[in-house]
Short mmCIF file of C-alpha atoms in Angstrom, two decimals:
data_model
loop_
_atom_site.label_atom_id
_atom_site.label_comp_id
_atom_site.label_asym_id
_atom_site.label_seq_id
_atom_site.Cartn_x
_atom_site.Cartn_y
_atom_site.Cartn_z
CA UNK O 1 -51.41 7.27 -55.15
CA UNK O 2 -53.61 4.25 -55.05
CA UNK O 3 -56.55 4.04 -57.50
CA UNK O 4 -59.01 4.53 -54.67
CA UNK O 5 -57.41 7.74 -53.62
CA UNK O 6 -57.31 8.95 -57.27
CA UNK O 7 -60.96 8.16 -57.70
CA UNK O 8 -61.75 10.01 -54.49
CA UNK O 9 -59.90 13.14 -55.58
CA UNK O 10 -61.56 13.04 -59.02
CA UNK O 11 -64.99 12.53 -57.52
CA UNK O 12 -64.40 15.41 -55.20
CA UNK O 13 -63.29 17.59 -58.07
CA UNK O 14 -66.39 16.58 -60.03
CA UNK O 15 -68.56 17.29 -57.02
CA UNK O 16 -66.85 20.64 -56.72
CA UNK O 17 -67.62 21.36 -60.41
CA UNK O 18 -71.26 20.51 -59.90
CA UNK O 19 -71.42 22.81 -56.86
CA UNK O 20 -69.74 25.59 -58.76
CA UNK O 21 -72.19 25.12 -61.58
CA UNK O 22 -75.08 25.37 -59.17
CA UNK O 23 -73.60 28.44 -57.60
CA UNK O 24 -72.75 29.94 -60.90
CA UNK O 25 -69.12 30.64 -60.20
CA UNK O 26 -67.22 32.26 -62.99
CA UNK O 27 -64.39 30.51 -64.65
CA UNK O 28 -61.96 33.04 -63.27
CA UNK O 29 -63.12 32.31 -59.76
CA UNK O 30 -63.00 28.64 -60.50
CA UNK O 31 -59.40 28.92 -61.79
CA UNK O 32 -58.46 31.04 -58.85
CA UNK O 33 -59.88 28.50 -56.41
CA UNK O 34 -58.16 25.66 -58.23
CA UNK O 35 -54.88 27.54 -58.09
CA UNK O 36 -55.37 28.10 -54.38
CA UNK O 37 -56.22 24.45 -53.94
CA UNK O 38 -53.16 23.44 -55.96
CA UNK O 39 -50.98 25.84 -53.90
CA UNK O 40 -52.30 24.42 -50.67
CA UNK O 41 -51.53 20.91 -51.85
CA UNK O 42 -48.07 22.03 -52.88
CA UNK O 43 -47.48 23.55 -49.46
CA UNK O 44 -48.60 20.35 -47.80
CA UNK O 45 -46.21 18.37 -49.99
CA UNK O 46 -43.38 20.77 -49.30
CA UNK O 47 -43.95 20.49 -45.55
CA UNK O 48 -44.03 16.74 -45.79
CA UNK O 49 -40.86 16.64 -47.88
CA UNK O 50 -39.09 19.03 -45.49
CA UNK O 51 -40.13 16.94 -42.50
CA UNK O 52 -38.99 13.78 -44.25
CA UNK O 53 -35.71 15.45 -45.21
CA UNK O 54 -35.15 16.40 -41.55
CA UNK O 55 -35.96 12.86 -40.49
CA UNK O 56 -33.41 11.56 -43.00
CA UNK O 57 -30.81 14.00 -41.64
CA UNK O 58 -31.61 12.89 -38.12
CA UNK O 59 -31.18 9.28 -39.09
CA UNK O 60 -27.88 10.09 -40.77
CA UNK O 61 -26.75 12.01 -37.67
CA UNK O 62 -27.85 9.14 -35.42
CA UNK O 63 -25.95 6.70 -37.57
CA UNK O 64 -22.87 8.90 -37.53
CA UNK O 65 -23.13 9.41 -33.80
CA UNK O 66 -23.54 5.69 -33.25
CA UNK O 67 -20.50 4.95 -35.39
CA UNK O 68 -18.48 7.68 -33.63
CA UNK O 69 -19.58 6.40 -30.24
CA UNK O 70 -18.64 2.88 -31.25
CA UNK O 71 -15.19 4.13 -32.29
CA UNK O 72 -14.83 6.05 -29.01
CA UNK O 73 -15.90 3.06 -26.95
CA UNK O 74 -13.53 0.77 -28.81
CA UNK O 75 -10.72 3.23 -28.12
CA UNK O 76 -11.63 3.59 -24.44
CA UNK O 77 -12.13 -0.14 -23.92
CA UNK O 78 -9.16 -1.04 -26.04
CA UNK O 79 -11.20 -3.46 -28.08
CA UNK O 80 -11.81 -3.87 -31.78
CA UNK O 81 -15.32 -4.78 -32.89
CA UNK O 82 -16.18 -5.63 -36.46
CA UNK O 83 -19.74 -5.29 -37.69
CA UNK O 84 -21.09 -5.48 -41.27
CA UNK O 85 -22.09 -2.17 -42.83
CA UNK O 86 -25.16 -2.69 -44.99
CA UNK O 87 -25.60 -0.84 -48.25
CA UNK O 88 -29.38 -0.52 -47.71
CA UNK O 89 -31.46 2.21 -46.18
CA UNK O 90 -30.50 4.30 -43.18
CA UNK O 91 -32.86 2.40 -40.92
CA UNK O 92 -31.29 -0.88 -41.96
CA UNK O 93 -27.82 0.53 -41.32
CA UNK O 94 -28.89 1.81 -37.90
CA UNK O 95 -30.48 -1.51 -37.05
CA UNK O 96 -27.17 -3.24 -37.79
CA UNK O 97 -25.15 -0.76 -35.66
CA UNK O 98 -27.46 -0.56 -32.67
CA UNK O 99 -26.68 -4.04 -31.15
CA UNK O 100 -22.95 -3.39 -31.40
CA UNK O 101 -23.34 -0.05 -29.65
CA UNK O 102 -25.53 -1.50 -26.90
CA UNK O 103 -23.01 -4.30 -26.28
CA UNK O 104 -20.15 -1.81 -26.05
CA UNK O 105 -22.15 0.39 -23.69
CA UNK O 106 -22.78 -2.62 -21.43
CA UNK O 107 -19.06 -3.43 -21.47
CA UNK O 108 -18.31 0.19 -20.66
CA UNK O 109 -20.68 0.23 -17.68
CA UNK O 110 -19.29 -3.07 -16.41
CA UNK O 111 -15.67 -1.96 -16.87
CA UNK O 112 -16.34 1.40 -15.24
CA UNK O 113 -17.94 -0.37 -12.27
CA UNK O 114 -14.97 -2.71 -11.92
CA UNK O 115 -12.53 0.18 -12.11
CA UNK O 116 -14.55 2.17 -9.61
CA UNK O 117 -14.65 -0.71 -7.14
CA UNK O 118 -10.92 -1.31 -7.53
CA UNK O 119 -10.13 2.38 -7.06
CA UNK O 120 -12.34 2.50 -3.98
CA UNK O 121 -10.52 -0.46 -2.43
CA UNK O 122 -7.16 1.06 -3.30
CA UNK O 123 -8.20 4.35 -1.73
CA UNK O 124 -9.48 2.61 1.39
CA UNK O 125 -6.30 0.57 1.96
CA UNK O 126 -4.14 3.59 1.15
CA UNK O 127 -6.11 5.59 3.69
CA UNK O 128 -5.63 2.86 6.29
CA UNK O 129 -1.90 2.71 5.67
CA UNK O 130 -1.70 6.52 5.81
CA UNK O 131 -3.50 6.45 9.14
CA UNK O 132 -6.55 8.50 8.10
CA UNK O 133 -9.45 7.94 10.45
CA UNK O 134 -12.16 9.16 8.06
CA UNK O 135 -14.06 6.75 5.80
CA UNK O 136 -13.30 6.93 2.09
CA UNK O 137 -16.38 7.95 0.07
CA UNK O 138 -17.52 5.47 -2.55
CA UNK O 139 -17.69 6.23 -6.26
CA UNK O 140 -14.14 7.22 -7.04
CA UNK O 141 -13.76 9.14 -10.27
CA UNK O 142 -12.89 6.93 -13.22
CA UNK O 143 -11.05 8.18 -16.26
CA UNK O 144 -13.59 7.60 -19.06
CA UNK O 145 -10.90 7.86 -21.70
CA UNK O 146 -9.08 4.77 -20.42
CA UNK O 147 -11.31 1.83 -19.61
CA UNK O 148 -9.01 -0.81 -21.04
CA UNK O 149 -8.42 -4.23 -19.54
CA UNK O 150 -4.75 -3.29 -19.19
CA UNK O 151 -5.70 -0.37 -16.96
CA UNK O 152 -7.93 -2.63 -14.90
CA UNK O 153 -5.16 -5.22 -14.59
CA UNK O 154 -2.69 -2.55 -13.46
CA UNK O 155 -5.08 -1.28 -10.83
CA UNK O 156 -5.80 -4.82 -9.65
CA UNK O 157 -2.05 -5.49 -9.42
CA UNK O 158 -1.65 -2.30 -7.36
CA UNK O 159 -4.57 -3.41 -5.22
CA UNK O 160 -2.99 -6.82 -4.66
CA UNK O 161 0.30 -5.18 -3.63
CA UNK O 162 -1.60 -3.00 -1.19
CA UNK O 163 -3.48 -6.02 0.15
CA UNK O 164 -0.18 -7.83 0.67
CA UNK O 165 1.26 -4.82 2.45
CA UNK O 166 -1.88 -4.56 4.53
CA UNK O 167 -1.62 -8.25 5.44
CA UNK O 168 2.03 -7.81 6.44
CA UNK O 169 1.21 -4.74 8.51
CA UNK O 170 -1.76 -6.47 10.11
CA UNK O 171 0.45 -9.42 10.95
CA UNK O 172 2.96 -7.04 12.56
CA UNK O 173 0.18 -5.37 14.52
CA UNK O 174 -1.12 -8.74 15.74
CA UNK O 175 2.42 -9.78 16.64
CA UNK O 176 2.88 -6.55 18.59
CA UNK O 177 -0.46 -7.10 20.32
CA UNK O 178 0.64 -10.62 21.34
CA UNK O 179 3.97 -9.29 22.61
CA UNK O 180 2.27 -6.54 24.62
CA UNK O 181 -0.22 -9.06 26.02
CA UNK O 182 2.58 -11.41 27.08
CA UNK O 183 4.54 -8.57 28.70
CA UNK O 184 1.41 -7.24 30.38
CA UNK O 185 0.88 -10.62 32.06
CA UNK O 186 4.52 -10.85 33.16
CA UNK O 187 4.69 -7.24 34.42
CA UNK O 188 1.05 -7.12 35.65
CA UNK O 189 -0.18 -3.93 33.98
CA UNK O 190 -3.40 -2.94 32.14
CA UNK O 191 -3.25 -4.49 28.67
CA UNK O 192 -6.20 -2.52 27.21
CA UNK O 193 -4.83 0.77 28.46
CA UNK O 194 -1.48 0.06 26.83
CA UNK O 195 -3.18 -0.74 23.49
CA UNK O 196 -5.35 2.37 23.71
CA UNK O 197 -2.23 4.48 24.16
CA UNK O 198 -1.11 3.27 20.74
CA UNK O 199 -4.45 3.64 18.89
CA UNK O 200 -8.07 3.53 19.92
CA UNK O 201 -8.94 1.01 17.19
CA UNK O 202 -6.79 -1.67 18.85
CA UNK O 203 -8.89 -2.20 21.94
CA UNK O 204 -11.56 -4.86 22.07
CA UNK O 205 -14.25 -2.18 22.54
CA UNK O 206 -13.58 -0.73 19.08
CA UNK O 207 -15.37 -3.20 16.84
CA UNK O 208 -16.78 -0.77 14.28
CA UNK O 209 -13.40 0.06 12.76
CA UNK O 210 -10.59 -2.12 11.53
CA UNK O 211 -7.27 -2.12 13.36
CA UNK O 212 -4.96 0.73 12.54
CA UNK O 213 -1.98 -0.37 10.44
CA UNK O 214 -0.42 3.03 9.78
CA UNK O 215 3.27 3.84 10.06
CA UNK O 216 2.53 5.89 13.15
CA UNK O 217 0.79 2.92 14.81
CA UNK O 218 3.67 0.58 13.99
CA UNK O 219 6.18 3.14 15.29
CA UNK O 220 4.19 3.56 18.52
CA UNK O 221 4.02 -0.22 18.89
CA UNK O 222 7.78 -0.49 18.35
CA UNK O 223 8.46 2.07 21.06
CA UNK O 224 5.92 0.48 23.41
CA UNK O 225 7.32 -3.04 23.04
CA UNK O 226 10.88 -1.70 23.32
CA UNK O 227 10.08 0.18 26.52
CA UNK O 228 8.21 -2.83 27.98
CA UNK O 229 11.12 -5.16 27.19
CA UNK O 230 13.50 -2.68 28.80
CA UNK O 231 11.22 -2.56 31.84
CA UNK O 232 11.11 -6.36 31.89
CA UNK O 233 14.91 -6.52 31.69
CA UNK O 234 15.29 -3.90 34.43
CA UNK O 235 12.84 -5.64 36.75
CA UNK O 236 14.41 -9.04 36.05
CA UNK O 237 17.88 -7.74 36.88
CA UNK O 238 16.54 -6.07 40.01
CA UNK O 239 14.80 -9.24 41.19
CA UNK O 240 17.87 -11.33 40.35
CA UNK O 241 20.02 -8.95 42.40
CA UNK O 242 17.54 -9.13 45.27
CA UNK O 243 17.41 -12.92 44.93
CA UNK O 244 21.18 -13.21 45.14
CA UNK O 245 21.26 -10.87 48.11
CA UNK O 246 18.57 -12.94 49.82
CA UNK O 247 20.42 -16.19 49.20
CA UNK O 248 23.67 -14.73 50.50
CA UNK O 249 21.96 -13.35 53.58
CA UNK O 250 19.98 -16.58 54.10
CA UNK O 251 23.19 -18.56 54.04
CA UNK O 252 24.75 -16.11 56.47
CA UNK O 253 21.77 -16.26 58.82
CA UNK O 254 21.25 -20.00 58.26
CA UNK O 255 17.61 -19.30 57.48
CA UNK O 256 15.40 -22.44 57.51
CA UNK O 257 14.23 -23.79 54.15
CA UNK O 258 10.58 -23.35 55.06
CA UNK O 259 11.09 -19.64 55.38
CA UNK O 260 13.05 -19.47 52.15
CA UNK O 261 10.28 -21.18 50.15
CA UNK O 262 8.21 -18.00 50.35
CA UNK O 263 10.59 -16.54 47.79
CA UNK O 264 11.09 -19.54 45.50
CA UNK O 265 9.63 -17.46 42.67
CA UNK O 266 12.56 -15.06 43.07
CA UNK O 267 15.15 -17.83 43.30
CA UNK O 268 13.79 -19.43 40.12
CA UNK O 269 14.60 -16.25 38.18
CA UNK O 270 18.33 -16.25 38.95
CA UNK O 271 19.23 -18.25 35.84
CA UNK O 272 16.62 -16.63 33.59
CA UNK O 273 17.54 -14.48 30.60
CA UNK O 274 15.67 -11.33 29.47
CA UNK O 275 14.25 -13.09 26.39
CA UNK O 276 13.05 -16.18 28.26
CA UNK O 277 9.34 -16.87 28.66
CA UNK O 278 8.48 -16.10 32.28
CA UNK O 279 5.50 -16.91 34.48
CA UNK O 280 2.49 -14.66 34.75
CA UNK O 281 2.95 -11.84 37.26
CA UNK O 282 6.48 -12.91 38.24
CA UNK O 283 7.89 -9.39 37.62
CA UNK O 284 5.09 -7.36 39.15
CA UNK O 285 5.84 -4.37 41.36
CA UNK O 286 4.28 -6.15 44.33
CA UNK O 287 6.76 -9.01 43.98
CA UNK O 288 9.66 -6.57 43.81
CA UNK O 289 8.47 -4.63 46.86
CA UNK O 290 8.07 -7.87 48.81
CA UNK O 291 11.62 -8.94 47.90
CA UNK O 292 13.00 -5.51 48.85
CA UNK O 293 11.29 -5.74 52.25
CA UNK O 294 12.85 -9.18 52.83
CA UNK O 295 16.34 -7.92 51.91
CA UNK O 296 15.94 -4.96 54.27
CA UNK O 297 14.84 -7.30 57.05
CA UNK O 298 17.81 -9.58 56.49
CA UNK O 299 20.25 -6.68 56.32
CA UNK O 300 19.06 -5.49 59.71
CA UNK O 301 20.00 -8.91 61.12
CA UNK O 302 23.30 -9.15 59.26
CA UNK O 303 25.34 -6.80 61.44
CA UNK O 304 25.44 -9.32 64.30
CA UNK O 305 27.24 -11.85 62.10
CA UNK O 306 29.34 -9.44 60.08
CA UNK O 307 32.56 -10.24 61.97
CA UNK O 308 32.09 -13.92 61.28
CA UNK O 309 31.43 -13.13 57.62
CA UNK O 310 34.61 -11.01 57.37
CA UNK O 311 36.81 -13.84 58.63
CA UNK O 312 34.94 -16.29 56.40
CA UNK O 313 35.76 -14.11 53.39
CA UNK O 314 39.38 -13.87 54.53
CA UNK O 315 39.58 -17.66 54.68
CA UNK O 316 38.14 -17.82 51.15
CA UNK O 317 40.81 -15.37 49.95
CA UNK O 318 43.58 -17.39 51.61
CA UNK O 319 42.24 -20.61 50.12
CA UNK O 320 42.28 -19.13 46.61
CA UNK O 321 45.86 -17.90 47.10
CA UNK O 322 47.06 -21.22 48.52
CA UNK O 323 45.32 -23.20 45.80
CA UNK O 324 47.10 -21.15 43.13
CA UNK O 325 50.52 -20.88 44.87
CA UNK O 326 50.09 -17.10 45.31
CA UNK O 327 51.93 -15.13 47.96
CA UNK O 328 49.82 -14.13 50.98
CA UNK O 329 50.74 -13.53 54.62
CA UNK O 330 47.75 -15.10 56.36
CA UNK O 331 48.88 -14.48 59.94
CA UNK O 332 49.64 -10.81 59.37
CA UNK O 333 46.38 -10.27 57.47
CA UNK O 334 44.31 -11.89 60.23
CA UNK O 335 46.11 -9.92 62.91
CA UNK O 336 45.45 -6.68 61.02
CA UNK O 337 41.75 -7.57 60.65
CA UNK O 338 41.37 -8.31 64.35
CA UNK O 339 43.03 -5.01 65.33
CA UNK O 340 40.88 -3.05 62.86
CA UNK O 341 37.62 -4.66 64.04
CA UNK O 342 38.41 -4.32 67.74
CA UNK O 343 39.47 -0.68 67.37
CA UNK O 344 36.16 0.18 65.73
CA UNK O 345 37.88 2.51 63.26
CA UNK O 346 36.79 0.57 60.20
CA UNK O 347 33.30 -0.07 58.89
CA UNK O 348 32.64 -3.79 58.65
CA UNK O 349 30.83 -3.33 55.36
CA UNK O 350 33.83 -1.51 53.90
CA UNK O 351 36.15 -4.21 55.22
CA UNK O 352 33.97 -6.90 53.66
CA UNK O 353 33.83 -4.99 50.37
CA UNK O 354 37.63 -4.66 50.43
CA UNK O 355 38.07 -8.39 51.00
CA UNK O 356 35.53 -9.12 48.24
CA UNK O 357 37.59 -6.91 45.93
CA UNK O 358 40.73 -8.82 46.88
CA UNK O 359 38.92 -12.09 46.23
CA UNK O 360 37.84 -10.88 42.79
CA UNK O 361 41.39 -9.80 41.95
CA UNK O 362 42.75 -13.07 43.28
CA UNK O 363 40.33 -15.02 41.08
CA UNK O 364 41.30 -12.97 38.04
CA UNK O 365 45.00 -13.52 38.74
CA UNK O 366 44.37 -17.22 39.41
CA UNK O 367 42.66 -17.46 36.04
CA UNK O 368 45.65 -15.82 34.35
CA UNK O 369 48.04 -18.18 36.22
CA UNK O 370 46.05 -21.35 35.55
CA UNK O 371 47.77 -22.31 32.27
CA UNK O 372 51.24 -21.76 33.74
CA UNK O 373 50.42 -23.59 36.99
CA UNK O 374 49.07 -26.56 35.04
CA UNK O 375 52.39 -26.76 33.21
CA UNK O 376 54.25 -26.34 36.53
CA UNK O 377 52.33 -29.32 37.95
CA UNK O 378 53.29 -31.42 34.93
CA UNK O 379 56.90 -30.28 35.24
CA UNK O 380 57.01 -31.10 38.97
CA UNK O 381 55.41 -34.47 38.31
CA UNK O 382 58.10 -35.19 35.73
CA UNK O 383 60.80 -34.21 38.26
CA UNK O 384 59.20 -36.50 40.85
CA UNK O 385 59.25 -39.33 38.35
CA UNK O 386 62.90 -38.51 37.60
CA UNK O 387 63.76 -38.76 41.32
CA UNK O 388 61.87 -42.04 41.57
CA UNK O 389 63.69 -43.39 38.50
CA UNK O 390 67.08 -42.47 39.98
CA UNK O 391 66.21 -44.34 43.17
CA UNK O 392 64.79 -47.23 41.17
CA UNK O 393 67.94 -47.61 39.04
CA UNK O 394 70.10 -47.68 42.18
CA UNK O 395 68.18 -50.72 43.39
CA UNK O 396 70.27 -53.83 42.59
CA UNK O 397 67.22 -56.08 42.99
CA UNK O 398 64.90 -54.15 40.68
CA UNK O 399 64.92 -56.97 38.13
CA UNK O 400 64.11 -59.65 40.67
CA UNK O 401 61.07 -61.76 39.98
CA UNK O 402 59.10 -60.32 42.85
CA UNK O 403 55.44 -59.27 42.91
CA UNK O 404 54.87 -55.88 41.34
CA UNK O 405 58.21 -55.80 39.49
CA UNK O 406 56.50 -55.60 36.09
CA UNK O 407 54.55 -52.54 37.26
CA UNK O 408 57.77 -50.80 38.24
CA UNK O 409 59.23 -51.67 34.85
CA UNK O 410 56.26 -50.10 33.08
CA UNK O 411 56.47 -47.05 35.34
CA UNK O 412 60.17 -46.74 34.59
CA UNK O 413 59.51 -46.82 30.84
CA UNK O 414 56.85 -44.11 31.19
CA UNK O 415 59.13 -42.10 33.47
CA UNK O 416 61.99 -42.18 30.91
CA UNK O 417 59.59 -40.93 28.21
CA UNK O 418 58.33 -38.17 30.51
CA UNK O 419 61.82 -37.16 31.64
CA UNK O 420 62.92 -36.72 28.04
CA UNK O 421 60.28 -33.99 27.74
CA UNK O 422 61.51 -31.97 30.75
CA UNK O 423 63.78 -29.61 28.71
CA UNK O 424 60.88 -28.81 26.38
CA UNK O 425 58.61 -28.27 29.39
CA UNK O 426 61.12 -25.86 30.92
CA UNK O 427 61.47 -23.94 27.65
CA UNK O 428 57.69 -23.59 27.24
CA UNK O 429 57.29 -22.59 30.89
CA UNK O 430 60.07 -20.01 30.62
CA UNK O 431 58.43 -18.47 27.52
CA UNK O 432 54.99 -18.38 29.17
CA UNK O 433 56.34 -16.88 32.42
CA UNK O 434 58.30 -14.18 30.58
CA UNK O 435 55.23 -13.24 28.57
CA UNK O 436 53.11 -13.13 31.75
CA UNK O 437 55.66 -10.95 33.57
CA UNK O 438 56.03 -8.63 30.57
CA UNK O 439 52.28 -8.14 30.37
CA UNK O 440 51.81 -7.39 34.09
CA UNK O 441 55.20 -5.91 35.00
CA UNK O 442 55.60 -8.08 38.12
CA UNK O 443 57.50 -11.35 38.72
CA UNK O 444 55.55 -14.60 38.65
CA UNK O 445 55.79 -15.98 42.21
CA UNK O 446 55.09 -19.61 42.96
CA UNK O 447 55.15 -20.54 46.65
CA UNK O 448 56.78 -17.15 47.39
CA UNK O 449 59.65 -17.84 44.98
CA UNK O 450 60.11 -16.32 41.49
CA UNK O 451 59.23 -19.15 39.14
CA UNK O 452 61.59 -17.89 36.45
CA UNK O 453 64.53 -18.09 38.87
CA UNK O 454 63.43 -21.57 39.94
CA UNK O 455 63.42 -22.69 36.31
CA UNK O 456 66.84 -21.17 35.68
CA UNK O 457 68.21 -22.87 38.78
CA UNK O 458 66.72 -26.15 37.61
CA UNK O 459 68.40 -25.74 34.22
CA UNK O 460 71.78 -25.18 35.96
CA UNK O 461 71.26 -28.16 38.30
CA UNK O 462 70.27 -30.41 35.42
CA UNK O 463 73.34 -29.31 33.47
CA UNK O 464 75.54 -30.13 36.48
CA UNK O 465 73.89 -33.51 36.86
CA UNK O 466 74.36 -34.27 33.19
CA UNK O 467 78.00 -33.27 33.47
CA UNK O 468 78.44 -35.55 36.52
CA UNK O 469 76.80 -38.40 34.62
CA UNK O 470 79.04 -37.78 31.64
CA UNK O 471 82.14 -37.78 33.85
CA UNK O 472 80.94 -40.94 35.55
CA UNK O 473 80.46 -42.66 32.18
CA UNK O 474 83.90 -41.48 31.04
CA UNK O 475 85.48 -42.81 34.22
CA UNK O 476 83.77 -46.15 33.76
CA UNK O 477 84.90 -46.24 30.16
CA UNK O 478 88.51 -45.63 31.16
CA UNK O 479 88.30 -48.27 33.89
CA UNK O 480 86.94 -50.79 31.43
CA UNK O 481 89.59 -49.90 28.87
CA UNK O 482 92.34 -50.29 31.49
CA UNK O 483 90.98 -53.67 32.60
CA UNK O 484 90.85 -54.86 29.00
CA UNK O 485 94.43 -53.80 28.37
CA UNK O 486 95.59 -55.61 31.51
CA UNK O 487 93.84 -58.84 30.51
CA UNK O 488 95.33 -58.65 27.04
CA UNK O 489 98.82 -58.12 28.50
CA UNK O 490 98.85 -60.45 31.54
CA UNK O 491 95.99 -62.81 30.94
CA UNK O 492 93.65 -64.19 33.59
CA UNK O 493 94.90 -64.63 37.15
CA UNK O 494 93.70 -68.21 37.41
CA UNK O 495 92.60 -70.57 34.71
CA UNK O 496 90.29 -72.20 37.19
CA UNK O 497 88.23 -69.09 37.48
CA UNK O 498 85.26 -68.86 35.21
CA UNK O 499 85.26 -66.42 32.35
CA UNK O 500 83.66 -63.11 32.90
CA UNK O 501 80.63 -63.86 30.80
CA UNK O 502 80.08 -67.18 32.58
CA UNK O 503 80.37 -65.61 36.01
CA UNK O 504 77.81 -63.06 35.04
CA UNK O 505 75.38 -65.61 33.73
CA UNK O 506 75.13 -67.27 37.12
CA UNK O 507 72.71 -64.56 38.15
CA UNK O 508 70.41 -64.99 35.18
CA UNK O 509 67.89 -66.76 37.33
CA UNK O 510 67.06 -63.64 39.33
CA UNK O 511 68.31 -60.80 37.11
CA UNK O 512 67.53 -59.55 33.65
CA UNK O 513 70.13 -59.61 30.88
CA UNK O 514 72.77 -56.92 30.90
CA UNK O 515 71.55 -55.33 27.70
CA UNK O 516 68.04 -54.91 29.11
CA UNK O 517 69.37 -53.41 32.33
CA UNK O 518 71.30 -50.66 30.69
CA UNK O 519 69.64 -50.26 27.33
CA UNK O 520 67.11 -47.47 28.10
CA UNK O 521 68.55 -45.67 31.10
CA UNK O 522 68.80 -41.88 30.58
CA UNK O 523 72.42 -40.84 30.45
CA UNK O 524 73.38 -44.41 29.77
CA UNK O 525 72.14 -44.94 26.21
CA UNK O 526 73.83 -47.77 24.34
CA UNK O 527 73.79 -49.15 20.87
CA UNK O 528 73.87 -52.74 19.71
CA UNK O 529 77.06 -54.49 20.58
CA UNK O 530 77.35 -53.07 24.13
CA UNK O 531 78.67 -49.65 23.07
CA UNK O 532 77.51 -46.19 24.04
CA UNK O 533 76.58 -43.42 21.60
CA UNK O 534 80.30 -42.60 21.16
CA UNK O 535 81.07 -46.15 20.08
CA UNK O 536 83.02 -47.00 23.26
CA UNK O 537 82.61 -50.19 25.18
CA UNK O 538 80.33 -49.86 28.18
CA UNK O 539 81.09 -51.51 31.50
CA UNK O 540 78.01 -53.30 32.84
CA UNK O 541 76.64 -51.86 36.07
CA UNK O 542 76.92 -55.19 37.85
CA UNK O 543 80.49 -55.70 36.63
CA UNK O 544 82.92 -56.96 39.29
CA UNK O 545 86.59 -56.41 38.49
CA UNK O 546 88.46 -59.71 38.68
CA UNK O 547 91.71 -59.89 40.49
CA UNK O 548 94.65 -60.22 38.08
CA UNK O 549 97.98 -61.99 38.57
CA UNK O 550 100.84 -59.67 39.25
#
């Protein structure tokens, strides 16, 4: 107590003594009253001490709670916070802990808000992908025990993955919308109605909700685009068929170009492919109906010219057969057609279809015969060159210095090279023809004759010709040998006559040297020194046997 308070209590006690004296209180009463006063003071002190003790316990509990909460927050946030623990009074310790706790509580509120926002966005995108039409309520429950940055990073990574998937799905949806819009313009149908059949959020009138990106929406879009593309393909094929029919009928009817221009939009589609970008409205049902009406109109006029068309197709068939050396009896076929048409027993459309079928088969067979016929043409050309070369080599004046002689010489050289390839040509042709006949089970006819037999006959003829040439060369060799023996035995008939070599050289002005004349002739091959491939002396073609003395 302060001195002033002590003085006050003493003065009060003295005043109380004076009052007691005036009253005349006994000492027992005075002691009793002092004891009561002392007991009352003691009670007041006890109450104050108890209250102070409770306050101390409360401060201790608050400090413990603060420290426990700090530990819990550090565990939940995944952070370690160091703060100095003072050794002073409880209030000082609490004052040192309180800022740390407040900072952690702020971090907790901020982290919980971030987690809640992230979870809400995840739930919203997940709901969109799942195709749920209801709005996700805000304030998703957050696990208070795990408020770490790692948890937040994981959720943000999941959110980014979902955003990427949402972007991909949205891109697909926009791509589908563009495809449907393009097809709607080509096919002329209601674009908004088609989108609404997929999902109501896709139409331009639904601006309060985002576009649906669910699996169901994507699947519906896939089916819609697939069906529209199939419809586009079907309509394109139908219009192309109608366009071809119109062109065929126009050509048959000799329709003027002005009248044909009404359907230029159909003709322009003949070369189009299903995936090509087409003009707006070019495959509408109105266009198709208009084309169908035109084809029906033309078909009604076609019957008058059907006979002419039948014979035109027959001529086309005959031309294909003639061009590919195929067997066809034109006169009999035409006679049969005339009898069938005049009798009225056959339908002209069936007859035309039959001829078209024959034309198709003829084209297929012509395609299969093309390679062989090309080789036949080369073989025949080589034989023609061989015939020309034989005639050319029989010409005694072929080496004369006349105009064009050098061209014939060049042609002869090329002809000899080509003729040397004839056996190989025949072998290749024979192999090809046998393979063709084996595959189809019928003989390969060329100009009504079996080509294989023609080739075999050519082989036999060439062998006979080679044998004749060989015998001719042998005969010439024997004649030359006999003439040489006679000269060696009897000598020249007249010394006045010029030697053989000199008599031959008199023609050098107009004729080529002997070696050049006979050096490259097929069947007459020679080596250096005037000998053939057997080593025998060769008699020059322009050799004139000199008369010998008896």
